[in-house]
GROMACS .gro file of C-alpha atoms in nm:
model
  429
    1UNK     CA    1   2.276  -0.375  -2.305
    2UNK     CA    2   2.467  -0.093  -2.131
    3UNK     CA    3   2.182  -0.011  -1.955
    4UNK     CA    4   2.119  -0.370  -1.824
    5UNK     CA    5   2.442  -0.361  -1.682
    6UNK     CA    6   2.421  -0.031  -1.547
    7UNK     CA    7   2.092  -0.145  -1.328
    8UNK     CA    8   2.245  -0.469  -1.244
    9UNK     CA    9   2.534  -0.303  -1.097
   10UNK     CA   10   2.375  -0.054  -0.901
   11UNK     CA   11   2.128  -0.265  -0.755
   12UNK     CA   12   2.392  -0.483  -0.624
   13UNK     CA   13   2.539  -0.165  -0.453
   14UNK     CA   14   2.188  -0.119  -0.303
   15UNK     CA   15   2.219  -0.458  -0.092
   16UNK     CA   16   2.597  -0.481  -0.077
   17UNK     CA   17   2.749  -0.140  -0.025
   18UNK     CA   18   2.855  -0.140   0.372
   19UNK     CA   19   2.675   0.096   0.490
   20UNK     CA   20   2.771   0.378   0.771
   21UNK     CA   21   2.617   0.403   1.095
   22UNK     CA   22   2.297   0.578   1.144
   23UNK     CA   23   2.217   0.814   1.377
   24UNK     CA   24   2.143   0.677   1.705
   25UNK     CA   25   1.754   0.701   1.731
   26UNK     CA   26   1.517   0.426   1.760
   27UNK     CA   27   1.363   0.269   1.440
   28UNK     CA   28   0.988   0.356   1.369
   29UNK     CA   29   0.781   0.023   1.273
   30UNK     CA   30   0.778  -0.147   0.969
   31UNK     CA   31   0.511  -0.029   0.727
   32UNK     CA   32   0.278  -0.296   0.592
   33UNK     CA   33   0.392  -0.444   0.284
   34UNK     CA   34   0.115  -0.200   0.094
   35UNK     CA   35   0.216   0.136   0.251
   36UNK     CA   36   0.542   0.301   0.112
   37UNK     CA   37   0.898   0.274   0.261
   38UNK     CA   38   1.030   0.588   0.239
   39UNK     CA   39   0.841   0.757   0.553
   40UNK     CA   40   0.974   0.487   0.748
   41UNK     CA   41   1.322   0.592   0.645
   42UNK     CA   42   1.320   0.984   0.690
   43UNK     CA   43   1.166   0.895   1.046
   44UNK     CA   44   1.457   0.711   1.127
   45UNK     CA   45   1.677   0.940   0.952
   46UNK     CA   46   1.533   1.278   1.148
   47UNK     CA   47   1.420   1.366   0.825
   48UNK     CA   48   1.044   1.323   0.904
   49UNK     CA   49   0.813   1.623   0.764
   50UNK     CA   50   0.715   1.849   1.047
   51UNK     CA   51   0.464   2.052   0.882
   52UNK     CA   52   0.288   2.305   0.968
   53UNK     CA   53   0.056   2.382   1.250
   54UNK     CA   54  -0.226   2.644   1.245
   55UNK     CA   55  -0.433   2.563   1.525
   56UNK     CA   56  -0.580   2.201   1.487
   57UNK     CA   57  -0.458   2.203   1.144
   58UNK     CA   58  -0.168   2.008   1.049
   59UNK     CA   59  -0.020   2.095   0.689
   60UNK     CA   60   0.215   1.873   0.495
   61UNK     CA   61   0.331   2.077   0.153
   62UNK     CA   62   0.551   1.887  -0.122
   63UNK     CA   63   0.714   2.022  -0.412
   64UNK     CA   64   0.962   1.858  -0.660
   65UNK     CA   65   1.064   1.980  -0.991
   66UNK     CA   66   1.237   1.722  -1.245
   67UNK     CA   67   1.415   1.635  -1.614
   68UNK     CA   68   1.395   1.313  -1.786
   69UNK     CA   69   1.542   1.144  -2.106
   70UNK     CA   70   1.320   0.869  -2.215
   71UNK     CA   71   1.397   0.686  -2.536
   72UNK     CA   72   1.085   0.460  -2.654
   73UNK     CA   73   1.060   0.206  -2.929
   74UNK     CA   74   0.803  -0.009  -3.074
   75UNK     CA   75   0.859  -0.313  -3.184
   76UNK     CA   76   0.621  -0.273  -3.508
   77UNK     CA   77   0.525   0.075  -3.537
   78UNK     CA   78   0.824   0.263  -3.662
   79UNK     CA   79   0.678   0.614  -3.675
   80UNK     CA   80   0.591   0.569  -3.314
   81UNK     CA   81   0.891   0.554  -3.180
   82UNK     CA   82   1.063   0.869  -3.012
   83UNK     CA   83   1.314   1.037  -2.799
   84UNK     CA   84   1.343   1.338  -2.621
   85UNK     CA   85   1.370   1.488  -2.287
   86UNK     CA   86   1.086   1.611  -2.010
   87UNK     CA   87   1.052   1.814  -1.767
   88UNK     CA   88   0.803   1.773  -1.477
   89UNK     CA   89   0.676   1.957  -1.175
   90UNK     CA   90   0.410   1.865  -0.890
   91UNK     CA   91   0.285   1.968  -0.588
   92UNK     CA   92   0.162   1.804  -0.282
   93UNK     CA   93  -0.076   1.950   0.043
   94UNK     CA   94  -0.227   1.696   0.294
   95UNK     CA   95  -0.368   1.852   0.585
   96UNK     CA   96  -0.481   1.664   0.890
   97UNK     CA   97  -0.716   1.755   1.187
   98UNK     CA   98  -0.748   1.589   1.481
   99UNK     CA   99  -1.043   1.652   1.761
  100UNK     CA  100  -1.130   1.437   2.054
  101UNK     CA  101  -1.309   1.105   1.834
  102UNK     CA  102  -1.291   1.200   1.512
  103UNK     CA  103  -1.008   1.321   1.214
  104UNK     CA  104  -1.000   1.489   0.920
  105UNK     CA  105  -0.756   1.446   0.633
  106UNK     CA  106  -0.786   1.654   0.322
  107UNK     CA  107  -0.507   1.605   0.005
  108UNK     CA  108  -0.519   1.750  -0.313
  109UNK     CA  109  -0.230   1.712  -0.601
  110UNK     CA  110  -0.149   1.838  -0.937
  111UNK     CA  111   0.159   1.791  -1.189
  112UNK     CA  112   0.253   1.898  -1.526
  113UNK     CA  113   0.477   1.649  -1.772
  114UNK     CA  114   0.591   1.840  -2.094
  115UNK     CA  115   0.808   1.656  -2.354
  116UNK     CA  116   0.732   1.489  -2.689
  117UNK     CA  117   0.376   1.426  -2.698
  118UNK     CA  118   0.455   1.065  -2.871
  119UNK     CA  119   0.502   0.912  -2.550
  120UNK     CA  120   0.402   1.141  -2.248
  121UNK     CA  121   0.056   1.238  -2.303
  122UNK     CA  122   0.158   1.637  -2.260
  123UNK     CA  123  -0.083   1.797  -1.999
  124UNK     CA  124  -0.168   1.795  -1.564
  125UNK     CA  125  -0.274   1.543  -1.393
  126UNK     CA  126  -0.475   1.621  -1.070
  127UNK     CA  127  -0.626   1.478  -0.753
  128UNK     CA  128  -0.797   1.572  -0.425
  129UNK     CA  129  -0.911   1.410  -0.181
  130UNK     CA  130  -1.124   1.413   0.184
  131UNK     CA  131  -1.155   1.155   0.463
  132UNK     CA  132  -1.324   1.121   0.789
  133UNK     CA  133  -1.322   0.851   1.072
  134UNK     CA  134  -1.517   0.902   1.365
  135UNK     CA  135  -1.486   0.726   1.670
  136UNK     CA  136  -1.840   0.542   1.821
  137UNK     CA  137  -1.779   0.454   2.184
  138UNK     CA  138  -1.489   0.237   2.260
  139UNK     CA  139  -1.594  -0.028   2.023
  140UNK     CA  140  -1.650   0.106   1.647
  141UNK     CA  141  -1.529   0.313   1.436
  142UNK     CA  142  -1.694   0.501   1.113
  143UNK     CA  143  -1.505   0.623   0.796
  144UNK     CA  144  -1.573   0.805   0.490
  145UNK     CA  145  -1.409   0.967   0.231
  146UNK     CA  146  -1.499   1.081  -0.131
  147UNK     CA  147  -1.220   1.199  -0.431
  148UNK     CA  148  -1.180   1.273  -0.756
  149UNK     CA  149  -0.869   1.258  -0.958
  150UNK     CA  150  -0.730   1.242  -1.354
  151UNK     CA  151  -0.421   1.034  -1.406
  152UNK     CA  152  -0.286   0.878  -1.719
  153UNK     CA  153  -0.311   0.478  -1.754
  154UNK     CA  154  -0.039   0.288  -1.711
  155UNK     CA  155   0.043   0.139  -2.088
  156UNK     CA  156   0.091  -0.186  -1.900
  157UNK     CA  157  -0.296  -0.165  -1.850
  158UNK     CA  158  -0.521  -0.350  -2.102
  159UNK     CA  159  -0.613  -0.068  -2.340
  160UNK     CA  160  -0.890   0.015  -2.610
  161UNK     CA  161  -0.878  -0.180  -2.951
  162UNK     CA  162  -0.636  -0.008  -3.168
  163UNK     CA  163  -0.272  -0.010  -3.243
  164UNK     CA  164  -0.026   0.140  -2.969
  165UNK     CA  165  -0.152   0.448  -2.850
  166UNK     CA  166  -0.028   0.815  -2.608
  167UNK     CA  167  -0.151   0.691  -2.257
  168UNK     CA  168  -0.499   0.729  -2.192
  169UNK     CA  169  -0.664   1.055  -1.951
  170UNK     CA  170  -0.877   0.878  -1.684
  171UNK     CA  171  -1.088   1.075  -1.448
  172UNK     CA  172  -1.222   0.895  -1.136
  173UNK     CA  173  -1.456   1.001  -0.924
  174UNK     CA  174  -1.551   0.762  -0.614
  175UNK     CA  175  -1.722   0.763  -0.223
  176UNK     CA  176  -1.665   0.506   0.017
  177UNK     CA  177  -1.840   0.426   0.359
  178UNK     CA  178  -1.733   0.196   0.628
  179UNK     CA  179  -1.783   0.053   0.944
  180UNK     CA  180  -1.562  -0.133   1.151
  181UNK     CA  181  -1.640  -0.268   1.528
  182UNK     CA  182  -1.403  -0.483   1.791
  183UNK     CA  183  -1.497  -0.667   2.025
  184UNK     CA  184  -1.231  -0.853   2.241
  185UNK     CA  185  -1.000  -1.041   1.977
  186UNK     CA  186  -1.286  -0.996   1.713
  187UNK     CA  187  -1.338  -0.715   1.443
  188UNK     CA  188  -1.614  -0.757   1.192
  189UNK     CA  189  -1.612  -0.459   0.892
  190UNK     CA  190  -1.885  -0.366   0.625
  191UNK     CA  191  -1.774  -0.117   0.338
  192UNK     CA  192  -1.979   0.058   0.024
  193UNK     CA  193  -1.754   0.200  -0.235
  194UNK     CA  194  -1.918   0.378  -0.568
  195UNK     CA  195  -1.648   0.468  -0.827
  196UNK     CA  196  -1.697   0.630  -1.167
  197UNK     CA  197  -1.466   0.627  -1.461
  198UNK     CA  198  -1.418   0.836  -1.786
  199UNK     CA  199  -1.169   0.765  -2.016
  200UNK     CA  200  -1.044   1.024  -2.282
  201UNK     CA  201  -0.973   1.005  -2.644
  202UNK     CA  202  -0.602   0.923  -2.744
  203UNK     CA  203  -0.447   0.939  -3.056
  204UNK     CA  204  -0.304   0.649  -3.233
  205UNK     CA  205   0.035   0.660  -3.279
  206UNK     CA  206   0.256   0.633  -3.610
  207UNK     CA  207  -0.077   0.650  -3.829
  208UNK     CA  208  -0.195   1.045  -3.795
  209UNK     CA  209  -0.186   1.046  -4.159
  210UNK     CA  210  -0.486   0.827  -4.219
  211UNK     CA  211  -0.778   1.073  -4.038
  212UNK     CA  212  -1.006   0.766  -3.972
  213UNK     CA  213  -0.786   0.549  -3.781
  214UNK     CA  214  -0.577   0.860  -3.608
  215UNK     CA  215  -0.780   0.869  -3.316
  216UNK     CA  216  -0.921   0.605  -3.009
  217UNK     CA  217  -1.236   0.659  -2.939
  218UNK     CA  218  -1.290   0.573  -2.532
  219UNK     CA  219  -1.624   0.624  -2.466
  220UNK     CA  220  -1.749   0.302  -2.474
  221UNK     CA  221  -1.514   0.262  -2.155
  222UNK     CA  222  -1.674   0.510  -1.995
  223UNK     CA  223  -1.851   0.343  -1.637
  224UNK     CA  224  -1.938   0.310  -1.292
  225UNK     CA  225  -1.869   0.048  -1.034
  226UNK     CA  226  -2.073   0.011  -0.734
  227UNK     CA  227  -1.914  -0.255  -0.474
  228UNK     CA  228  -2.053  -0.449  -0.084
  229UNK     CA  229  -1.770  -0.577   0.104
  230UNK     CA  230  -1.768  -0.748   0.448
  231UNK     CA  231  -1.474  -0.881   0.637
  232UNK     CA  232  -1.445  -1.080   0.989
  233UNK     CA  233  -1.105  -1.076   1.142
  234UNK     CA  234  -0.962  -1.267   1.457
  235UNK     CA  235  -0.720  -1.069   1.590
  236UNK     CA  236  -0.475  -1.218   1.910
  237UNK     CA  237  -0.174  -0.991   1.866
  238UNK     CA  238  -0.103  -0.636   1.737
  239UNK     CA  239   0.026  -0.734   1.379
  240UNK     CA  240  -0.157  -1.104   1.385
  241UNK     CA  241  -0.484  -1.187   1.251
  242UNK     CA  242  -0.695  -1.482   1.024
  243UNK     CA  243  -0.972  -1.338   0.878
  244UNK     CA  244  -1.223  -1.390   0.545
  245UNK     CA  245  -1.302  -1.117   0.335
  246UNK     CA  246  -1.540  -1.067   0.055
  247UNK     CA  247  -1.749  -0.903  -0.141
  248UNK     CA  248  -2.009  -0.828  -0.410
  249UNK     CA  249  -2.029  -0.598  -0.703
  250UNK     CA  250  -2.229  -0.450  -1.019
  251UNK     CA  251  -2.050  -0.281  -1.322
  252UNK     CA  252  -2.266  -0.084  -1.543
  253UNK     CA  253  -2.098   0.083  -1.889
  254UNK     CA  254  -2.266   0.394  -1.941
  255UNK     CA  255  -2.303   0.280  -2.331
  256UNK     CA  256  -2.518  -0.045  -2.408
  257UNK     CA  257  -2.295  -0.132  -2.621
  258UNK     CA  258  -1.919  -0.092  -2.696
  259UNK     CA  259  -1.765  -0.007  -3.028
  260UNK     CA  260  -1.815  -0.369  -3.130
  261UNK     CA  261  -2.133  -0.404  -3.035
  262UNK     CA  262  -2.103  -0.630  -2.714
  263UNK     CA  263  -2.266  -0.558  -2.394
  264UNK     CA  264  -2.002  -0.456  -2.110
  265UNK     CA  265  -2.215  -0.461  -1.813
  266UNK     CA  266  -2.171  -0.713  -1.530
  267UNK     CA  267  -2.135  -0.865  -1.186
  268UNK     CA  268  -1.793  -0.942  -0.950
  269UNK     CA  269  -1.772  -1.175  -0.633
  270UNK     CA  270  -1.513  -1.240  -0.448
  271UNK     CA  271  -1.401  -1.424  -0.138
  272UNK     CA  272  -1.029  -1.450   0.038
  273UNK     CA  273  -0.904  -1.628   0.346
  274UNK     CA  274  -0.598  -1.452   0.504
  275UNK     CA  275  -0.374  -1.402   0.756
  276UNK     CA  276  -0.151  -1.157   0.867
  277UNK     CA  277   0.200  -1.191   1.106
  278UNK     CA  278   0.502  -0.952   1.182
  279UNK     CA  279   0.732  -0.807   1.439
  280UNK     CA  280   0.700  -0.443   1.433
  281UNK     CA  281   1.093  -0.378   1.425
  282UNK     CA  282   1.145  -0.695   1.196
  283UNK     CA  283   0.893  -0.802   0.956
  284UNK     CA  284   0.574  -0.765   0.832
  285UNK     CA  285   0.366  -1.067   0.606
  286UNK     CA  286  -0.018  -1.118   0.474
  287UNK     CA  287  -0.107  -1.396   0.247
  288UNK     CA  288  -0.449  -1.421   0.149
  289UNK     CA  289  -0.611  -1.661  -0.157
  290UNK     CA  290  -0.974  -1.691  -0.276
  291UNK     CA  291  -1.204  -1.721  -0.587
  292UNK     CA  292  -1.210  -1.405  -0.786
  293UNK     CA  293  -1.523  -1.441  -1.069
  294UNK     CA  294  -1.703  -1.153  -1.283
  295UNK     CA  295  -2.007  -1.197  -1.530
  296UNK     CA  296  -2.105  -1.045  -1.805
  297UNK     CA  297  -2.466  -0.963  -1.905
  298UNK     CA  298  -2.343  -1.028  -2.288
  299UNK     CA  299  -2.418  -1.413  -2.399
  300UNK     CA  300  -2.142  -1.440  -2.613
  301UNK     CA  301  -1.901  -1.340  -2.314
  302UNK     CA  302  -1.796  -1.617  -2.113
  303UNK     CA  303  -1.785  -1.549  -1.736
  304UNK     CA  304  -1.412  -1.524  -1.584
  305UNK     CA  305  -1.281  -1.668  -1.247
  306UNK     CA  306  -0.952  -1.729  -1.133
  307UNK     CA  307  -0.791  -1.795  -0.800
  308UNK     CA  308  -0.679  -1.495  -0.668
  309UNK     CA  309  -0.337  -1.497  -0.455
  310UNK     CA  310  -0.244  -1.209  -0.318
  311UNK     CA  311   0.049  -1.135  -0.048
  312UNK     CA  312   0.306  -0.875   0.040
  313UNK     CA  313   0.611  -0.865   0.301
  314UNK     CA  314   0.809  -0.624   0.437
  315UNK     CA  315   1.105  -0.711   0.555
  316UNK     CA  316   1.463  -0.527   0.803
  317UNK     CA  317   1.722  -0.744   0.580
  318UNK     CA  318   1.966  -0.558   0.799
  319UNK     CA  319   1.946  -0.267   1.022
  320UNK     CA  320   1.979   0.011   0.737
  321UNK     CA  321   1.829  -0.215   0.474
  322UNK     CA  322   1.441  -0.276   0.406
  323UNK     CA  323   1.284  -0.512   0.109
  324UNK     CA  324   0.948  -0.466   0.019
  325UNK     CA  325   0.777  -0.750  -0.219
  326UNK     CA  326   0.402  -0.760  -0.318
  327UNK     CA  327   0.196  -0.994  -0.516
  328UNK     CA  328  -0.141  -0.908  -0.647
  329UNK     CA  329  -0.430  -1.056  -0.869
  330UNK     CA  330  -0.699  -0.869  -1.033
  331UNK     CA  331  -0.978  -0.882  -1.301
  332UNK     CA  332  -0.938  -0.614  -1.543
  333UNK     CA  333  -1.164  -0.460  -1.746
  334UNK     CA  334  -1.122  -0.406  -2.153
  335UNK     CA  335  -1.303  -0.310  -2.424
  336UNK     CA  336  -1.122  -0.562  -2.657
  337UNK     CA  337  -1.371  -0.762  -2.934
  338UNK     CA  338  -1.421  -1.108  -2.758
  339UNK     CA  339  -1.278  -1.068  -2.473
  340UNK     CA  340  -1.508  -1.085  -2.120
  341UNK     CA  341  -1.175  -0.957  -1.908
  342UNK     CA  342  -0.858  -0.988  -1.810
  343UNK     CA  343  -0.684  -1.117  -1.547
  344UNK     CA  344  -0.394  -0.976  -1.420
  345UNK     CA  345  -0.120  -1.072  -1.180
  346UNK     CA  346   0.151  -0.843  -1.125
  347UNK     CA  347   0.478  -0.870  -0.868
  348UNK     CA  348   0.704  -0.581  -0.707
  349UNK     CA  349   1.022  -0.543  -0.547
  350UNK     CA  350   1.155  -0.227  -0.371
  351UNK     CA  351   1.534  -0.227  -0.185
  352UNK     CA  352   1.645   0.097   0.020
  353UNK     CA  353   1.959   0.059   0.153
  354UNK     CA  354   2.071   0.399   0.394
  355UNK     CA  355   2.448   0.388   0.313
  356UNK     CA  356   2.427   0.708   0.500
  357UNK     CA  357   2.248   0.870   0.723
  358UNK     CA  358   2.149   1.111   0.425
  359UNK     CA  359   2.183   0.895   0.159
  360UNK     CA  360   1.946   0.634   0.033
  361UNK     CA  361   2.031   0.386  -0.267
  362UNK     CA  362   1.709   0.251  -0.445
  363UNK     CA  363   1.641  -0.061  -0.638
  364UNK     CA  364   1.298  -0.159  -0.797
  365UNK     CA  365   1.166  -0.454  -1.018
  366UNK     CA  366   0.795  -0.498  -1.139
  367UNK     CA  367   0.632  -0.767  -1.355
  368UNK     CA  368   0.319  -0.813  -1.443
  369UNK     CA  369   0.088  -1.082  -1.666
  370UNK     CA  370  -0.227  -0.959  -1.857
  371UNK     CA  371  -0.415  -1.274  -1.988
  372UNK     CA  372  -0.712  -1.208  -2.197
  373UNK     CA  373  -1.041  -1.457  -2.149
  374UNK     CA  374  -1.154  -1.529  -2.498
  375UNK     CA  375  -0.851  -1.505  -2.758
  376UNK     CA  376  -0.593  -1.646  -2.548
  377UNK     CA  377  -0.414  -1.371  -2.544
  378UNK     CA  378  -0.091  -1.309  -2.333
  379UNK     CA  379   0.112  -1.003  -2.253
  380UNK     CA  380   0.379  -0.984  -2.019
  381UNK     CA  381   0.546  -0.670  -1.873
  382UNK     CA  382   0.894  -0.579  -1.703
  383UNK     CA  383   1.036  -0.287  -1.542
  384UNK     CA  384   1.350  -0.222  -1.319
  385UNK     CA  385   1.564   0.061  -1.206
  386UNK     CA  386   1.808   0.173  -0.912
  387UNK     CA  387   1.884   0.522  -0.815
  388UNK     CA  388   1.963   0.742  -0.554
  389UNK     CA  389   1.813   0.952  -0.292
  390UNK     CA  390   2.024   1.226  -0.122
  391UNK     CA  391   1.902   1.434   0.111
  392UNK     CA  392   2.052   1.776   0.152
  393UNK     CA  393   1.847   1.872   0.447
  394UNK     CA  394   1.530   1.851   0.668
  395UNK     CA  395   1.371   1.975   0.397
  396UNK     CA  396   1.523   1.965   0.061
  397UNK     CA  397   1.640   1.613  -0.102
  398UNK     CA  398   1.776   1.512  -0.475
  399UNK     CA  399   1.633   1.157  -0.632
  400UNK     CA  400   1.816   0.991  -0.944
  401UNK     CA  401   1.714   0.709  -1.109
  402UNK     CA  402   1.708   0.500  -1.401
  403UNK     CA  403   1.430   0.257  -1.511
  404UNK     CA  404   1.435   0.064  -1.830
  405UNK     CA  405   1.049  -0.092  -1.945
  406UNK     CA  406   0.985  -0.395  -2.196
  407UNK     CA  407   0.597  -0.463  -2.288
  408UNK     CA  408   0.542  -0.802  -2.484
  409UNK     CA  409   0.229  -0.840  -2.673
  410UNK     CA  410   0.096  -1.150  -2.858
  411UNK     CA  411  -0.094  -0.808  -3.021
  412UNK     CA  412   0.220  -0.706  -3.181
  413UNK     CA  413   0.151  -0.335  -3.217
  414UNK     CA  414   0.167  -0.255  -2.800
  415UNK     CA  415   0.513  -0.455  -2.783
  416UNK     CA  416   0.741  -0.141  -2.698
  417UNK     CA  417   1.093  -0.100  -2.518
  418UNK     CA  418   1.215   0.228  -2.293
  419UNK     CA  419   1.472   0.348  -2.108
  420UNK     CA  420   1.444   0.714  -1.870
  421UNK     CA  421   1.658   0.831  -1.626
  422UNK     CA  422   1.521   1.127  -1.392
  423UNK     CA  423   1.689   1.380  -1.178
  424UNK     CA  424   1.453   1.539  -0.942
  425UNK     CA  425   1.474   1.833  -0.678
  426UNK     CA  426   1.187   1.792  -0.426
  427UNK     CA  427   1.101   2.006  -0.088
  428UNK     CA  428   0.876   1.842   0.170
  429UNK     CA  429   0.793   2.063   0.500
   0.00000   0.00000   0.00000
């Protein structure tokens, strides 16, 4: 309850506080509603990364160090629930290159997250990543990139069967092509994307006593995703466009069959309408809705569609404050007995508020909705937090914050509450 009450309060200093002048430059854009904020903010700031320049090359290091105390509990698993504090560090390089038609941009990442393995998953995560557009006349443009990365899944994610369980290792590895040409007030786009996931064994948590049941087993999660896409845009102004979007897809589990002997493998369609408006100094919108469907080759799994409505808008409240708010749908895969897939919806709010020219307040709010096709199963997820960014310089900067999650699950065993709050030194050159 103190907690509650601590968010509430600092978010309404987020929006409320009255803030001090800025310095006198002229605001950069408005980011789309699904690019981040913060750039925007240290632009307008003078606190915009310079990098580094060798030659054509264009370096961007970051570097942050942190300590968290999280406190986690589950609603029905009593010997999963823990406290304790972590400590984190990551690193950040993106380097750019820029020649005549084409660019370059290379990014790789890693971070360690130590702390009680109950609820952190101890261990790195890692990324890296290379992309290439290349300029074809006046008129098209050609892109590709390729990556491969190992995060941890979100818990909000539909996991494996099995009571609540450390977050799950997922390595992705994916290419992408693409092709976009303009001509006039038209743009027409085709895109191939490949992407292949592994997912690593977790332990259970609460139950390590009882060897059989101590573990997850993931590998029937294991699979790749091969997806055609297409889009035709109309586009009269710089931020305005109507345009229809969709694509085709084939999902292929590299088992036949999962634990529970059902076959995973399938086929996704969909198809949006959208538009897109803004002023680049004011606001930024997209709303886009279509049929979102995906098959399974499995008899006994019925096939899923849903409309999907999807949207974001970013939005100058005031001069020195900026709202971000996103909406998404998605079909989810999960390994669950009976269940085809899940569909997802999920909402997001970010405030910044630049009560000074070096000081940024933060406020943040996330809910998503996870129903499962089969059982009639609903989960429901919330998270919020405010906090604080200082900056002590063009390059160093302090972040505080504190985020409380709740995770409701008709499948009682995943239902879990948490609190963290995180103080974090980071250096970005």
């Amino acid at each position: 309850m103190v907690t509650a009450v601590v968010l509430l309060v600092l978010a309404l200093v987020t929006v409320a506080l009255p803030a001090a002048p800025a310095a006198a430059q002229q605001s950069p854009p408005l980011p789309a509603p699904t690019e981040p904020l913060e750039p925007r903010q240290a632009a307008r700031s003078g606190y915009a990364p310079q990098g580094i320049r060798l030659g054509l090359v264009h370096l961007y290091p970051d570097a942050g160090v942190g300590r968290s105390f999280r406190d986690e509990t589950f609603a029905h698993i009593a010997g999963a629930n823990a406290h304790g504090w972590i400590t984190s560090a990551e690193a950040d390089l993106r380097a750019e290159v820029r020649a005549g038609p084409w660019a370059a941009v290379v990014r790789g990442d890693v971070a360690e997250r130590q702390g009680p393995a109950a609820f952190v998953g101890d261990g790195w995560q890692a990324g890296t990543r290379a992309d290439v557009t290349l300029g074809i006349g006046r008129r098209a443009v050609a892109a590709a990139g390729a990556g491969w990365q190992r995060r941890q899944e979100a818990r909000t994610a539909p996991l494996a069967p099995g009571q609540g369980a450390e977050p799950t290792p997922v390595g992705t590895t994916d290419a992408r092509l693409a092709l976009r040409s303009r001509h006039g007030t038209v743009s027409a786009a085709v895109t191939a994307d490949v992407r292949h996931l592994t997912f690593s064994d977790v332990p259970r948590l609460g139950i390590a006593w009882l060897p059989m049941l101590a573990a997850i087993d993931n590998s029937d999660r294991d699979r790749t995703a091969a997806t055609l896409g297409a889009e035709l845009a109309w586009q009269p102004g710089e931020l305005s466009s109507l345009y229809l979007r969709g694509s085709v897809g084939r999902i292929d589990y590299a088992r036949a069959e999962d634990d529970f002997l059902y076959r995973r493998d399938g086929d996704t369609a969909q198809l949006v309408a959208g538009i897109a408006l803004g002023r680049p100094e004011r606001w930024r919108l997209f709303v886009e809705a279509g049929p979102l469907r995906r098959s399974s080759s499995d008899p006994r799994l019925p096939p899923v569609s849903t409309l999907a409505v999807n949207g974001g808008l970013t939005l100058a409240v005031t001069p020195l404050v900026t709202s971000q708010l996103v909406v998404g749908t998605a079909i989810a895969e999960t390994t669950r007995p009976g269940v085809t897939a899940v569909i997802a919806r999920r909402v997001a709010l970010e405030v910044e508020h630049e009560a000074l020219r070096s000081l940024v307040l933060l406020s943040t709010a996330e809910a998503t909705w996870n129903h499962y096709i089969g059982p009639d199963r609903h989960d429901a997820s919330l998270a919020f937090g405010s906090g604080v960014r200082w900056r002590l310089g063009p390059v160093l900067r302090l972040e505080m914050m504190v985020r409380q999650e709740q995770y409701e699950s008709d499948f009682a065993a995943d239902s879990y509450t948490a609190t963290e709050g995180t103080l974090r030194l980071a250096a970005r050159f």
